[in-house]
CSV table of C-alpha atoms in Angstrom, one decimal:
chain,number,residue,atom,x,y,z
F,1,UNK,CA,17.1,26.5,30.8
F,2,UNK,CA,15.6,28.3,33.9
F,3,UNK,CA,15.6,32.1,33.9
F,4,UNK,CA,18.6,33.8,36.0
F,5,UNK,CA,16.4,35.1,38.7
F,6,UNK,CA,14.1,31.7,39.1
F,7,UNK,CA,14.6,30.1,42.7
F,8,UNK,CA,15.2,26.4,43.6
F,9,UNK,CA,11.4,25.1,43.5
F,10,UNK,CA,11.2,27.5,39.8
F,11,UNK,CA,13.8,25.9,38.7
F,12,UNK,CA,12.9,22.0,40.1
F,13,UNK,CA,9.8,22.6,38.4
F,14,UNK,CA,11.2,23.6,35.0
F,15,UNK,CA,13.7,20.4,35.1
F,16,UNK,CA,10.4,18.0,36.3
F,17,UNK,CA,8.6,19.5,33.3
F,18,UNK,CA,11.2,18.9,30.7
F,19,UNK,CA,11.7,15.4,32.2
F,20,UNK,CA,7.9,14.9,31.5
F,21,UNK,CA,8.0,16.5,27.8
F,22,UNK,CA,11.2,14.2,27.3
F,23,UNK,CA,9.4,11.1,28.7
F,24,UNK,CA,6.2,11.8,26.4
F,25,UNK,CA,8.2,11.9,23.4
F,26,UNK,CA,10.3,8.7,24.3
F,27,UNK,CA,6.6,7.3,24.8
F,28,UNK,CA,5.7,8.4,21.7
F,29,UNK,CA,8.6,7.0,19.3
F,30,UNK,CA,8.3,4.0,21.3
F,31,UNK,CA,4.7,3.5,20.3
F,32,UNK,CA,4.8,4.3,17.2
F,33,UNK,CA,7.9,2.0,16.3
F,34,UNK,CA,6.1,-0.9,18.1
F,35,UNK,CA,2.6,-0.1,16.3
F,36,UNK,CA,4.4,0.4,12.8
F,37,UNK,CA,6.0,-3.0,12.8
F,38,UNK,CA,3.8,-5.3,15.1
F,39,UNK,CA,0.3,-3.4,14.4
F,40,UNK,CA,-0.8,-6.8,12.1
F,41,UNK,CA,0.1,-9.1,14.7
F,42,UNK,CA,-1.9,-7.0,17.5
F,43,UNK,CA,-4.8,-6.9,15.8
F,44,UNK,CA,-4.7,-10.1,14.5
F,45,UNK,CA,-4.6,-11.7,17.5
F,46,UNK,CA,-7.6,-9.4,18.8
F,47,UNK,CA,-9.7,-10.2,16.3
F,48,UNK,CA,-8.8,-13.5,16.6
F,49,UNK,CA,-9.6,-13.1,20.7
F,50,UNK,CA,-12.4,-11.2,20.5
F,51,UNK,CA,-14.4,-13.1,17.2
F,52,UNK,CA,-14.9,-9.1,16.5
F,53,UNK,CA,-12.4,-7.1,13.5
F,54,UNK,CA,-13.7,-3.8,14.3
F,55,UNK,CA,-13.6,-4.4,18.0
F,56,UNK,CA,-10.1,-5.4,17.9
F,57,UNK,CA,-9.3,-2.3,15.9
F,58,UNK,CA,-11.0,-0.2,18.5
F,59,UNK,CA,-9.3,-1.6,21.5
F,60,UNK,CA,-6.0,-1.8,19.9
F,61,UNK,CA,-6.2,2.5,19.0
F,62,UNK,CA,-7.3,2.6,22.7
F,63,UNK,CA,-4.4,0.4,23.9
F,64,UNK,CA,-2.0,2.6,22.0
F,65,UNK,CA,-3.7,5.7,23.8
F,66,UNK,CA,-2.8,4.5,27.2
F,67,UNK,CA,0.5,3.7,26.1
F,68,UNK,CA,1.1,7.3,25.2
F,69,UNK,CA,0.4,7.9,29.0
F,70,UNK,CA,1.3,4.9,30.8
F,71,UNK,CA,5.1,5.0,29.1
F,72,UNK,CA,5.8,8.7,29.5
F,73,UNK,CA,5.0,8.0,33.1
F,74,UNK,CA,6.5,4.7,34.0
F,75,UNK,CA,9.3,4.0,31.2
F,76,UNK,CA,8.7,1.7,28.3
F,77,UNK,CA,7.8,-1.8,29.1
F,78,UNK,CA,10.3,-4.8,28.2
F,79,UNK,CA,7.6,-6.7,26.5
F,80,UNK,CA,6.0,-3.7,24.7
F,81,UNK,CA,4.0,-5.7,22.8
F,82,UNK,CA,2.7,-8.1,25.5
F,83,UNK,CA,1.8,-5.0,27.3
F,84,UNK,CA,-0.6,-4.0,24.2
F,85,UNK,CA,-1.9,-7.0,24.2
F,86,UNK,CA,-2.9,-7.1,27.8
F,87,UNK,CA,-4.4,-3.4,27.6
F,88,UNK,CA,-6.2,-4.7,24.5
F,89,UNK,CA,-7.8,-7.5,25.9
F,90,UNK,CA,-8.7,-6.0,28.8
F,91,UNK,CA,-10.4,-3.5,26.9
F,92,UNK,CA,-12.4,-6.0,25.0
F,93,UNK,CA,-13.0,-7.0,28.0
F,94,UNK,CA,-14.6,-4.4,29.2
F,95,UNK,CA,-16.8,-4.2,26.0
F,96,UNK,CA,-18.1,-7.5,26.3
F,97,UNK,CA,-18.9,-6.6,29.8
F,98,UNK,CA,-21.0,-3.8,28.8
F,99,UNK,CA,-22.8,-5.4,25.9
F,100,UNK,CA,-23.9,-8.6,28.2
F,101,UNK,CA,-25.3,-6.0,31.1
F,102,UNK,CA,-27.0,-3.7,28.4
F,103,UNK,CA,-28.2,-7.1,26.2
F,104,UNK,CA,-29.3,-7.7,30.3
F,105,UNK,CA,-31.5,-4.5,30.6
F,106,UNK,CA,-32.9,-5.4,27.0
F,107,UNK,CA,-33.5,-9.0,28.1
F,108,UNK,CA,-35.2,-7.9,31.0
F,109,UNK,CA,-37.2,-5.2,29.7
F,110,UNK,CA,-38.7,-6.6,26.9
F,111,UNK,CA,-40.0,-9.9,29.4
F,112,UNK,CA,-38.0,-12.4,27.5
F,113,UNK,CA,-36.1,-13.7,30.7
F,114,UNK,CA,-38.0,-17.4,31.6
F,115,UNK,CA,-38.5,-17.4,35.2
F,116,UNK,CA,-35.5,-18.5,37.2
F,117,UNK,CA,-32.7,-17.3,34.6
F,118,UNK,CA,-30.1,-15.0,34.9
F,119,UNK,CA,-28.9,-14.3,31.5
F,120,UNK,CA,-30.1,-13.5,28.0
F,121,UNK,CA,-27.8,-15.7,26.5
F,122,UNK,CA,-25.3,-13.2,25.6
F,123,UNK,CA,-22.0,-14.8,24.8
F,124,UNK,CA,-18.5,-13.8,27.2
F,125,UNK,CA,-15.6,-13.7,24.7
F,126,UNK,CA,-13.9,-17.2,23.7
F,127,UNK,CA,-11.4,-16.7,27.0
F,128,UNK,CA,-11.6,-15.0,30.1
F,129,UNK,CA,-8.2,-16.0,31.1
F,130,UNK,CA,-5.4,-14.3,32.1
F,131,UNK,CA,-3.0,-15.8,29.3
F,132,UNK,CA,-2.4,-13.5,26.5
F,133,UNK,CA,-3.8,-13.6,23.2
F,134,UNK,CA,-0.7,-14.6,21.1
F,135,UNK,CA,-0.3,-17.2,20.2
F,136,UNK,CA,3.0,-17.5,18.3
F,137,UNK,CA,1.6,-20.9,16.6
F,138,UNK,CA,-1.2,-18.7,14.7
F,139,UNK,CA,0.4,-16.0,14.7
F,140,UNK,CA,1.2,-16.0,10.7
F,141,UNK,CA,-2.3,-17.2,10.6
F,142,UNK,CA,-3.4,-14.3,12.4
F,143,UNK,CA,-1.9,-11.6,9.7
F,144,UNK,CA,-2.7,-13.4,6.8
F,145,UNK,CA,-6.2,-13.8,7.9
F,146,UNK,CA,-6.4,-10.1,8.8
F,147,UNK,CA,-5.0,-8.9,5.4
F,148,UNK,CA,-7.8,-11.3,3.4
F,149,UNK,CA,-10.3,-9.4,5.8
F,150,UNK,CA,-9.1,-5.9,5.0
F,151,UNK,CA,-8.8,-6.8,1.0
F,152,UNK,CA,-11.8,-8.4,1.2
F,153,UNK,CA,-14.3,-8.7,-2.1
F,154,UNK,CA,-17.2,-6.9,-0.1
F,155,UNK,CA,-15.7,-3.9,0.2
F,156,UNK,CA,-14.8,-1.1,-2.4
F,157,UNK,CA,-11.5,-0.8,-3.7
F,158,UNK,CA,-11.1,2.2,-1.8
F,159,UNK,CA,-11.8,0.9,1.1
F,160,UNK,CA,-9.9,-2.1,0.8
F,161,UNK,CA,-6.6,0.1,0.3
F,162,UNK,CA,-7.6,2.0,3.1
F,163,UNK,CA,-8.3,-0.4,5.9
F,164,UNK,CA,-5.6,-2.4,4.4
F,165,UNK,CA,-2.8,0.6,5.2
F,166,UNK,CA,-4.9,1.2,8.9
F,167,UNK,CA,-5.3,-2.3,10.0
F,168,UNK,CA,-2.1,-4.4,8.4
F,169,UNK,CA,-0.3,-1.5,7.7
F,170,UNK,CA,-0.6,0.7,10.7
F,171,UNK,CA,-1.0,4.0,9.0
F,172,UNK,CA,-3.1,6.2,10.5
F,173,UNK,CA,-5.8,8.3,9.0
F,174,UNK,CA,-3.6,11.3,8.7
F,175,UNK,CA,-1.1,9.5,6.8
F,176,UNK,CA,-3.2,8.0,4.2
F,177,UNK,CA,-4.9,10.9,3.8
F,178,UNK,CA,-1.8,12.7,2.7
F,179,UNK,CA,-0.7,9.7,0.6
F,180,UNK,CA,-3.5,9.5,-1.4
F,181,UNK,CA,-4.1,13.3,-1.4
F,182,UNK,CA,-7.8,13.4,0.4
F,183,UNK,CA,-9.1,14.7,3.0
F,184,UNK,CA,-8.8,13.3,6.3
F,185,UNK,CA,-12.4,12.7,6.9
F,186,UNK,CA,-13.0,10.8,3.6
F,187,UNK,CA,-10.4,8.2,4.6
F,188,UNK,CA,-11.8,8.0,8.0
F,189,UNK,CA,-15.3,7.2,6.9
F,190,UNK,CA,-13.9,4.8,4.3
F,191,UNK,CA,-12.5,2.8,7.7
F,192,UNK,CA,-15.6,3.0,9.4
F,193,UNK,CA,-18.1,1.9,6.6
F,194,UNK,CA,-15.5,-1.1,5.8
F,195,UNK,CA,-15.6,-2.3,9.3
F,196,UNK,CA,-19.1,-2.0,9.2
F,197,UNK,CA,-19.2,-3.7,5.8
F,198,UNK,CA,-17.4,-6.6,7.2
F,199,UNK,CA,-19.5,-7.0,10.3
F,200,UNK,CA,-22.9,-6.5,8.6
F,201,UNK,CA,-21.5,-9.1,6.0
F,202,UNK,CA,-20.6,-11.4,9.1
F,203,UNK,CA,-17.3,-11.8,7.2
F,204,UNK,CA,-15.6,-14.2,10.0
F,205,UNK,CA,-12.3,-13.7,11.5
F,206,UNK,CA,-10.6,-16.9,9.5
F,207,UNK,CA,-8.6,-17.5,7.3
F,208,UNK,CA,-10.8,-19.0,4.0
F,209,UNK,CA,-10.2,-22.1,2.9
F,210,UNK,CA,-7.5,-22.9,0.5
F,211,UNK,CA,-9.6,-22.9,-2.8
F,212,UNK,CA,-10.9,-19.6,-2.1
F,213,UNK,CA,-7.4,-18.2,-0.9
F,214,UNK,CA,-6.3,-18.8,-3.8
F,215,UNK,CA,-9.3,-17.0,-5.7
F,216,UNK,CA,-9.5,-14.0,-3.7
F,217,UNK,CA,-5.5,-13.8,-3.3
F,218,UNK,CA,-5.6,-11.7,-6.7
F,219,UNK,CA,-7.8,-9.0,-5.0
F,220,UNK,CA,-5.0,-9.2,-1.9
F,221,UNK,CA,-2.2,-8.3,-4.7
F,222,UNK,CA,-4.5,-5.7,-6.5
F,223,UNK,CA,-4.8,-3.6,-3.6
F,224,UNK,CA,-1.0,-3.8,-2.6
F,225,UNK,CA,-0.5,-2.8,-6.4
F,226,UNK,CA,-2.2,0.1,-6.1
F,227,UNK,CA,-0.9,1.4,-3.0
F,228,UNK,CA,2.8,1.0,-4.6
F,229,UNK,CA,2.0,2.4,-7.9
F,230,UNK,CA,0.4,5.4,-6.4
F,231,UNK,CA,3.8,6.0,-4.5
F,232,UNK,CA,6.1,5.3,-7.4
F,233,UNK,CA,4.3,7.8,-9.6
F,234,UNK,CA,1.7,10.1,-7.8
F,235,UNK,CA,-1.6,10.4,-9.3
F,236,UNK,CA,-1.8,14.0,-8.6
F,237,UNK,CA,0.0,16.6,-6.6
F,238,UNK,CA,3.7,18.6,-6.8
F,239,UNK,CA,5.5,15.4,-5.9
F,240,UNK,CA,6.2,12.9,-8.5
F,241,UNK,CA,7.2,9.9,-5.9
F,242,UNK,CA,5.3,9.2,-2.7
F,243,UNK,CA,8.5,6.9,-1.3
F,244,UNK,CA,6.6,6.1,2.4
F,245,UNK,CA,3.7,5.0,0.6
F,246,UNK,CA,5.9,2.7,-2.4
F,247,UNK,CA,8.0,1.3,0.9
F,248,UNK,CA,5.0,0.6,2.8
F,249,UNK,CA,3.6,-1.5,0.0
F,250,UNK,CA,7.0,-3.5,0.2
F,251,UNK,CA,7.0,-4.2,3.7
F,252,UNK,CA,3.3,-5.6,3.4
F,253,UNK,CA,4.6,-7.8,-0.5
F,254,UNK,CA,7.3,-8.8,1.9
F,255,UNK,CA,5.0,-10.3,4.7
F,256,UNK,CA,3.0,-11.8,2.0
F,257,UNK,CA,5.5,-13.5,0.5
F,258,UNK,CA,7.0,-14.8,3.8
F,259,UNK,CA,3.7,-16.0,4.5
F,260,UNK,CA,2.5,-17.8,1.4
F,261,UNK,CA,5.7,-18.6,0.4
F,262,UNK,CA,4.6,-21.0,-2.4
F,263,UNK,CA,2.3,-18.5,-4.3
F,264,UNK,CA,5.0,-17.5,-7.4
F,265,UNK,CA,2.6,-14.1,-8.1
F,266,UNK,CA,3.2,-12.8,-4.9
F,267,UNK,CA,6.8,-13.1,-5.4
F,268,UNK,CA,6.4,-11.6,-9.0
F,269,UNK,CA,4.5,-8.7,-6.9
F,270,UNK,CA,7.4,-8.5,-4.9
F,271,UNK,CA,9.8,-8.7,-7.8
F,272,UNK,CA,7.9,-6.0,-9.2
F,273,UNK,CA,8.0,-3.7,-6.5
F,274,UNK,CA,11.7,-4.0,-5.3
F,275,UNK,CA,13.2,-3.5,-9.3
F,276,UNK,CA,10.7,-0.6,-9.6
F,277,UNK,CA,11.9,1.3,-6.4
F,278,UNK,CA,15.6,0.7,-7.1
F,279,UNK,CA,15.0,3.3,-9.8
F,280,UNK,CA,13.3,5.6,-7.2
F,281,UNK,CA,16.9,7.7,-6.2
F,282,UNK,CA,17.6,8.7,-9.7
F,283,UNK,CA,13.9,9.6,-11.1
F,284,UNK,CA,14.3,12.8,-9.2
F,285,UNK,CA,16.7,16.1,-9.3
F,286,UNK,CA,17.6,18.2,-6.6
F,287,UNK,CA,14.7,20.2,-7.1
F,288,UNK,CA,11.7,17.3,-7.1
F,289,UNK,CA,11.9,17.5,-11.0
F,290,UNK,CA,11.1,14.4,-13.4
F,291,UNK,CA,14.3,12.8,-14.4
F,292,UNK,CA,13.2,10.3,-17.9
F,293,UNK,CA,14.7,7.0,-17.7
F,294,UNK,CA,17.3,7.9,-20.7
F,295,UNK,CA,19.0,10.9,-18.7
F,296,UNK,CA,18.6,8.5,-15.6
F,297,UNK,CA,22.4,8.5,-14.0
F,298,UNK,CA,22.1,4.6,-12.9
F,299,UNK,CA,24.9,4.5,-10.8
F,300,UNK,CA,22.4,6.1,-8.6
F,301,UNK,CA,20.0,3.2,-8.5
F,302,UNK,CA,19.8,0.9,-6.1
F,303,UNK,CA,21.8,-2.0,-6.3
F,304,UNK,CA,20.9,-4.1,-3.6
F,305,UNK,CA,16.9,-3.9,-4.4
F,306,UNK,CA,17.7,-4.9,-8.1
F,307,UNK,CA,19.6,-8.3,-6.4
F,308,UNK,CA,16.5,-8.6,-3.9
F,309,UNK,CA,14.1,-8.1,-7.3
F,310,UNK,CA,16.1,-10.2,-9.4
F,311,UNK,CA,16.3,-12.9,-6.9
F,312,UNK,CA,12.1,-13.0,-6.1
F,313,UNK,CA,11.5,-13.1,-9.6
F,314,UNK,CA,13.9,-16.2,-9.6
F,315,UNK,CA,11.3,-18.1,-6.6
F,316,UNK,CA,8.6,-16.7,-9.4
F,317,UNK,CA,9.9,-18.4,-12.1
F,318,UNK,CA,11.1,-21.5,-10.3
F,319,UNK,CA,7.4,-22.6,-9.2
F,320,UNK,CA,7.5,-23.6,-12.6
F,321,UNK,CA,3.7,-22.6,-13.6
F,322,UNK,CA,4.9,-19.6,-16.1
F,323,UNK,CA,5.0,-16.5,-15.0
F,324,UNK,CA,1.4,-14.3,-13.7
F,325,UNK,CA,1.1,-10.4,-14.8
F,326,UNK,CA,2.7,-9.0,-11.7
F,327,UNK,CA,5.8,-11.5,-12.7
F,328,UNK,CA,5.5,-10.4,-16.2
F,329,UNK,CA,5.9,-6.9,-15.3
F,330,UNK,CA,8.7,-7.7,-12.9
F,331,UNK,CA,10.6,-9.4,-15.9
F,332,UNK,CA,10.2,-6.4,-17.6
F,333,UNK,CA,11.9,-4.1,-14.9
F,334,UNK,CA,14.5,-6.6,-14.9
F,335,UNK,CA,15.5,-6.0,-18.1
F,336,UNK,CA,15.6,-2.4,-17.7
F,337,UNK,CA,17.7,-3.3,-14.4
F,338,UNK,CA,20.8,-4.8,-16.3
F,339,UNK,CA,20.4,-2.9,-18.8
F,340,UNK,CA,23.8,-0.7,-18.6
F,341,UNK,CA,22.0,1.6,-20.7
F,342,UNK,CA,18.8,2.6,-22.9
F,343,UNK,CA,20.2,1.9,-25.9
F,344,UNK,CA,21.9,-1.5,-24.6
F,345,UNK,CA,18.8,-2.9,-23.4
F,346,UNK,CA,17.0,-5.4,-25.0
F,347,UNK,CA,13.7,-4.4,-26.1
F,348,UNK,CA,13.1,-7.2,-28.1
F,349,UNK,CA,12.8,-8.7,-24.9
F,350,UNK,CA,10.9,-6.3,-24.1
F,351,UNK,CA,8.1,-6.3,-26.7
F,352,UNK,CA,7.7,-10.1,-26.2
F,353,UNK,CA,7.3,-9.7,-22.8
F,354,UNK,CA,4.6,-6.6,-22.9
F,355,UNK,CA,2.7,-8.8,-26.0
F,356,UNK,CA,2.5,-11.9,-23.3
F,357,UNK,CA,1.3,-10.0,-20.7
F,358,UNK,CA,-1.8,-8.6,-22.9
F,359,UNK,CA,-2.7,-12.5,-23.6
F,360,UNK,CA,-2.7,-12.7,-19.8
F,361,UNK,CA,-3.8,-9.5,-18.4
F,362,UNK,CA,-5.2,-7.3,-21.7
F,363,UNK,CA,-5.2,-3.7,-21.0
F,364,UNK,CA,-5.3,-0.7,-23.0
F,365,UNK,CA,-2.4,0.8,-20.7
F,366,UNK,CA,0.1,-2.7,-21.4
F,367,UNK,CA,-0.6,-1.9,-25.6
F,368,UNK,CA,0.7,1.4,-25.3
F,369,UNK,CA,4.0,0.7,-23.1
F,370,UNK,CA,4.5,-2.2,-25.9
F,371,UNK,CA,4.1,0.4,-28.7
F,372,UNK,CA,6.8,2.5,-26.6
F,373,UNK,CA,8.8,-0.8,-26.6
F,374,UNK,CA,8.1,-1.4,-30.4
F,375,UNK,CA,9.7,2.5,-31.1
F,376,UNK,CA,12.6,1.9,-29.1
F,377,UNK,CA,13.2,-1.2,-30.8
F,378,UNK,CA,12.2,-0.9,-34.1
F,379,UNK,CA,11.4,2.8,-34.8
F,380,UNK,CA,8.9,5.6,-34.1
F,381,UNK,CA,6.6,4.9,-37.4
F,382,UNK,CA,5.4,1.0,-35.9
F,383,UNK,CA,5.0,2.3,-32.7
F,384,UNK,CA,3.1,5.2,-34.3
F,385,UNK,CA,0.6,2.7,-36.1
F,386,UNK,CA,-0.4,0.9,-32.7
F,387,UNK,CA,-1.2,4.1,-30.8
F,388,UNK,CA,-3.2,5.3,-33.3
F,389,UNK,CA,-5.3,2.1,-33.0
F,390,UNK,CA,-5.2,3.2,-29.1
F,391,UNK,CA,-6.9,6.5,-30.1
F,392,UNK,CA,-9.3,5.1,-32.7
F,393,UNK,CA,-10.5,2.7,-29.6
F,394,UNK,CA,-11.5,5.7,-27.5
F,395,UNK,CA,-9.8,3.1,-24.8
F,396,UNK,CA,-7.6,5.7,-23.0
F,397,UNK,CA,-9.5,8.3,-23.8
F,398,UNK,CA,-9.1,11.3,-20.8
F,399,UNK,CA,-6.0,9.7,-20.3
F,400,UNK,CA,-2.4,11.9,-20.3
F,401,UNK,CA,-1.1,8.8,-20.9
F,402,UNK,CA,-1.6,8.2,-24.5
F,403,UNK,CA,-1.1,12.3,-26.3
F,404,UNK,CA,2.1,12.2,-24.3
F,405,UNK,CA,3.5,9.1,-26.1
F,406,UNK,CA,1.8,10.3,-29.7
F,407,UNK,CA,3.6,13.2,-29.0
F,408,UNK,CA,6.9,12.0,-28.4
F,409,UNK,CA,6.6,9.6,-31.4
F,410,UNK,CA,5.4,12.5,-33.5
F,411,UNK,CA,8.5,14.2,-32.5
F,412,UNK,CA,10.8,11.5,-33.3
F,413,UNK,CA,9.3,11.5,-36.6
F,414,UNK,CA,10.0,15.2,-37.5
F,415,UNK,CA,6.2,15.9,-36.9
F,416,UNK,CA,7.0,18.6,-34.7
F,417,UNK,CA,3.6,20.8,-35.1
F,418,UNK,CA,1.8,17.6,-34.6
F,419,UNK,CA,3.6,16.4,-31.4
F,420,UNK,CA,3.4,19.9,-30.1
F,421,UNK,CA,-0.6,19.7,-29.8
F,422,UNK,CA,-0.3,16.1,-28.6
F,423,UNK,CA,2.0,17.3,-25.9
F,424,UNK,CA,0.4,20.2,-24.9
F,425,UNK,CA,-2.8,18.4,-24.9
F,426,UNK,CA,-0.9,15.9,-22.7
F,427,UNK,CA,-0.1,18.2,-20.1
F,428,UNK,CA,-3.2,19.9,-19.7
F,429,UNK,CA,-4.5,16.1,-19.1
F,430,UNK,CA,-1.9,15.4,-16.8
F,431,UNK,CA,-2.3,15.9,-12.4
F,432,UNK,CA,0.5,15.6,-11.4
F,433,UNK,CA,3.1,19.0,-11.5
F,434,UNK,CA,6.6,17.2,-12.4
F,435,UNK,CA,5.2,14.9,-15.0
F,436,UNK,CA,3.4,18.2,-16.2
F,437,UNK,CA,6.1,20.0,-16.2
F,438,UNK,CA,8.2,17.7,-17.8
F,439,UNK,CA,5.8,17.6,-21.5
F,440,UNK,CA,5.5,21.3,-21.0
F,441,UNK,CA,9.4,21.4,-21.5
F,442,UNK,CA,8.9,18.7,-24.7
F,443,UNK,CA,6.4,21.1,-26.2
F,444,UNK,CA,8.4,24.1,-25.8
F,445,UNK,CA,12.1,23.0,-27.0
F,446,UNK,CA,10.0,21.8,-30.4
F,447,UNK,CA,10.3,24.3,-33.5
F,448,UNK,CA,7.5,26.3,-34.6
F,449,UNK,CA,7.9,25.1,-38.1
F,450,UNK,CA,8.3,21.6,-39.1
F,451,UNK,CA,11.9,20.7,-40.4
């Protein structure tokens, strides 16, 4: 509020300023609702406008930039979108503009021009009207083209997961930097070389054609798999979930399955991701700490993601082609999500399950979680057996992974000084500081002396 001894034209001034800070935040929670649900459809249908991804990326961030000013000033539009799209376009626009007068100068200077002509041949954009371009008949075109660009083969696999949260996503730099735990500048550049990637590759803005849709639709649900695991259990850091980034990947599984709704791995992917996160509210006390699935309380997990789950594992299933590795997995979670308890679930099921997905997706990571599946089922000294091939292999070698599970069967076994090494080992191998804390805890509660 003004100060006592502020006149009229102080005090005038202080309400038009707070008007202005309350307008620019308004702005700003408008835009950034609009650009975190609609960003794929935006720059879809740029790219589709312009024939140019990273041009439509550009104009978009600049469209969004106006916003910021043009709503704090004038009150949010009532076609927010439309009005994106307009800015947008007349932004590429503009680009076009300036690339035909400088191809112009280039033209000219370097003689090429045949006498009489006016142009060097550079190309206006596809449409120069004044109709918008969305097209709600390509629309789902649109996003499903721009998520094959963003995942697509010629790029890293950092950078796919990268442009794939900026572009389709609408993350910005900032909050895939924190996600992932990097610096802001090294997700940044990982953008900018993609989009250049994609236009020195010429990669057009299409959809491919069905045959290769289908082939490169398994690098599509690689990168949303990594983006969700990396929220469900943090690589590295203090935090053991990431939530934003395990949601975000649903929201994007979600799109994809609503837009390819006859592809049965996408709905296992889907599946996948839904039973996971309805764990997600009891993995984690009060204090950020590691709860383990057997101290879990489950009336805390979520009930309406384990029907969602169970019910896109049931469009998996019914395609009627047997179910892919992501719906493997998924039929996995389910059984852990009826289970009312550890010891009432059916690992039996389990084991099956974990040895058909190594026929279909071998891996030294899917051998140990069957060996953990084997103890639980049929005692510590089988499972004991198959990790031990594990550590003959060298396969997970480096990995936290595999001492941590040696070390609990160890322990199970009565092999305490054993499992305390294994654990210990396992910690000082592991990044992240709840899981870390969590086998420090094992290790410590062991005796010194084995019993």
């Amino acid at each position: 509020m003004p100060h006592p001894g502020a006149g009229p034209s102080d005090a005038s001034s202080h309400a038009a300023s707070e008007a202005a800070s309350g307008g620019a935040e308004a702005a700003r929670r408008a835009v950034e609702a609009v650009w975190r649900i609609d960003s794929a459809r935006i720059v879809g249908a740029l790219a589709r406008y312009t024939g140019d991804f990273e041009l439509a990326e550009d104009v978009a961030q600049e469209a969004l930039a106006e916003a910021l000013v043009g709503w704090a000033r004038d009150g949010t539009p009532a076609n927010p979108v439309g009005w994106l799209l307009a800015t947008g376009r007349r932004r590429a626009i503009d680009a076009f503009r300036r690339r035909s007068a400088r191809d112009e100068r280039y033209a000219q200077l370097a003689g090429r021009l045949t006498e009489g002509a006016t142009s060097s041949g550079a190309v206006d954009p596809p449409a120069l009207t004044d109709d918008l371009p969305w097209d709600p008949d390509r629309m789902e075109d649109d996003v499903l083209a721009l998520i094959f660009i963003a995942c697509h083969p010629v790029l890293s696999p950092e950078a796919r997961v990268a442009l794939t949260l900026r572009a389709v996503g609408g993350l910005t730099s900032e909050e895939i930097a924190r996600a992932f735990l990097v610096p802001v500048p090294t997700v940044q550049a990982r953008i900018t070389r993609a989009k250049k990637t994609i236009a020195a590759a010429r990669v057009p803005f299409e959809l491919p054609p069905a045959e290769e849709r289908r082939e490169r639709l398994g690098g599509v649900l690689s990168v949303l798999y990594v983006i969700f695991t990396e929220g469900s259990t943090a690589t590295s850091g203090d935090a053991l979930l990431r939530p934003d980034l395990a949601y975000e990947a649903i929201r994007l599984a979600r799109m994809l399955a609503a837009l390819l709704p006859d592809e049965p791995e996408v709905h296992g992917l889907l599946a996948l991701f839904e039973l996971t996160a309805a764990r997600f509210p009891a993995r984690t006390g009060p204090g950020g700490e590691a709860v383990l699935l057997e101290h879990q309380d489950r009336r805390l997990w979520d009930r309406s993601a384990i029907r969602r789950g169970l019910a896109a594992l049931g469009r998996a299933s019914a395609a009627g082609r047997g179910l892919g590795p992501y719906g493997l997995q998924a039929a996995i979670a389910a059984c852990h999500a009826v289970a009312p308890s550890v010891a009432e679930t059916d690992w039996d099921r389990i084991v099956l399950l974990y040895e058909s997905l190594g026929r279909v997706a071998p891996s030294p990571v899917v051998e140990l979680n069957r060996a953990v599946a084997v103890a639980m089922g049929h005692g510590p000294q089988a499972a004991l057996d198959l990790v031990d091939d594990l550590v003959v292999s060298g396969r997970l070698a480096g990995s936290h992974l595999l001492p941590g599970v040696r070390g609990e069967l160890l322990t199970r076994l009565g092999r305490t000084t054993e499992a305390r090494t294994e654990l210990e080992l396992a910690a000082r191998l592991c990044t992240n500081a709840q899981e870390r804390a969590v086998l420090l805890r094992k290790a410590a509660a062991l005796p010194r002396d084995d019993a």
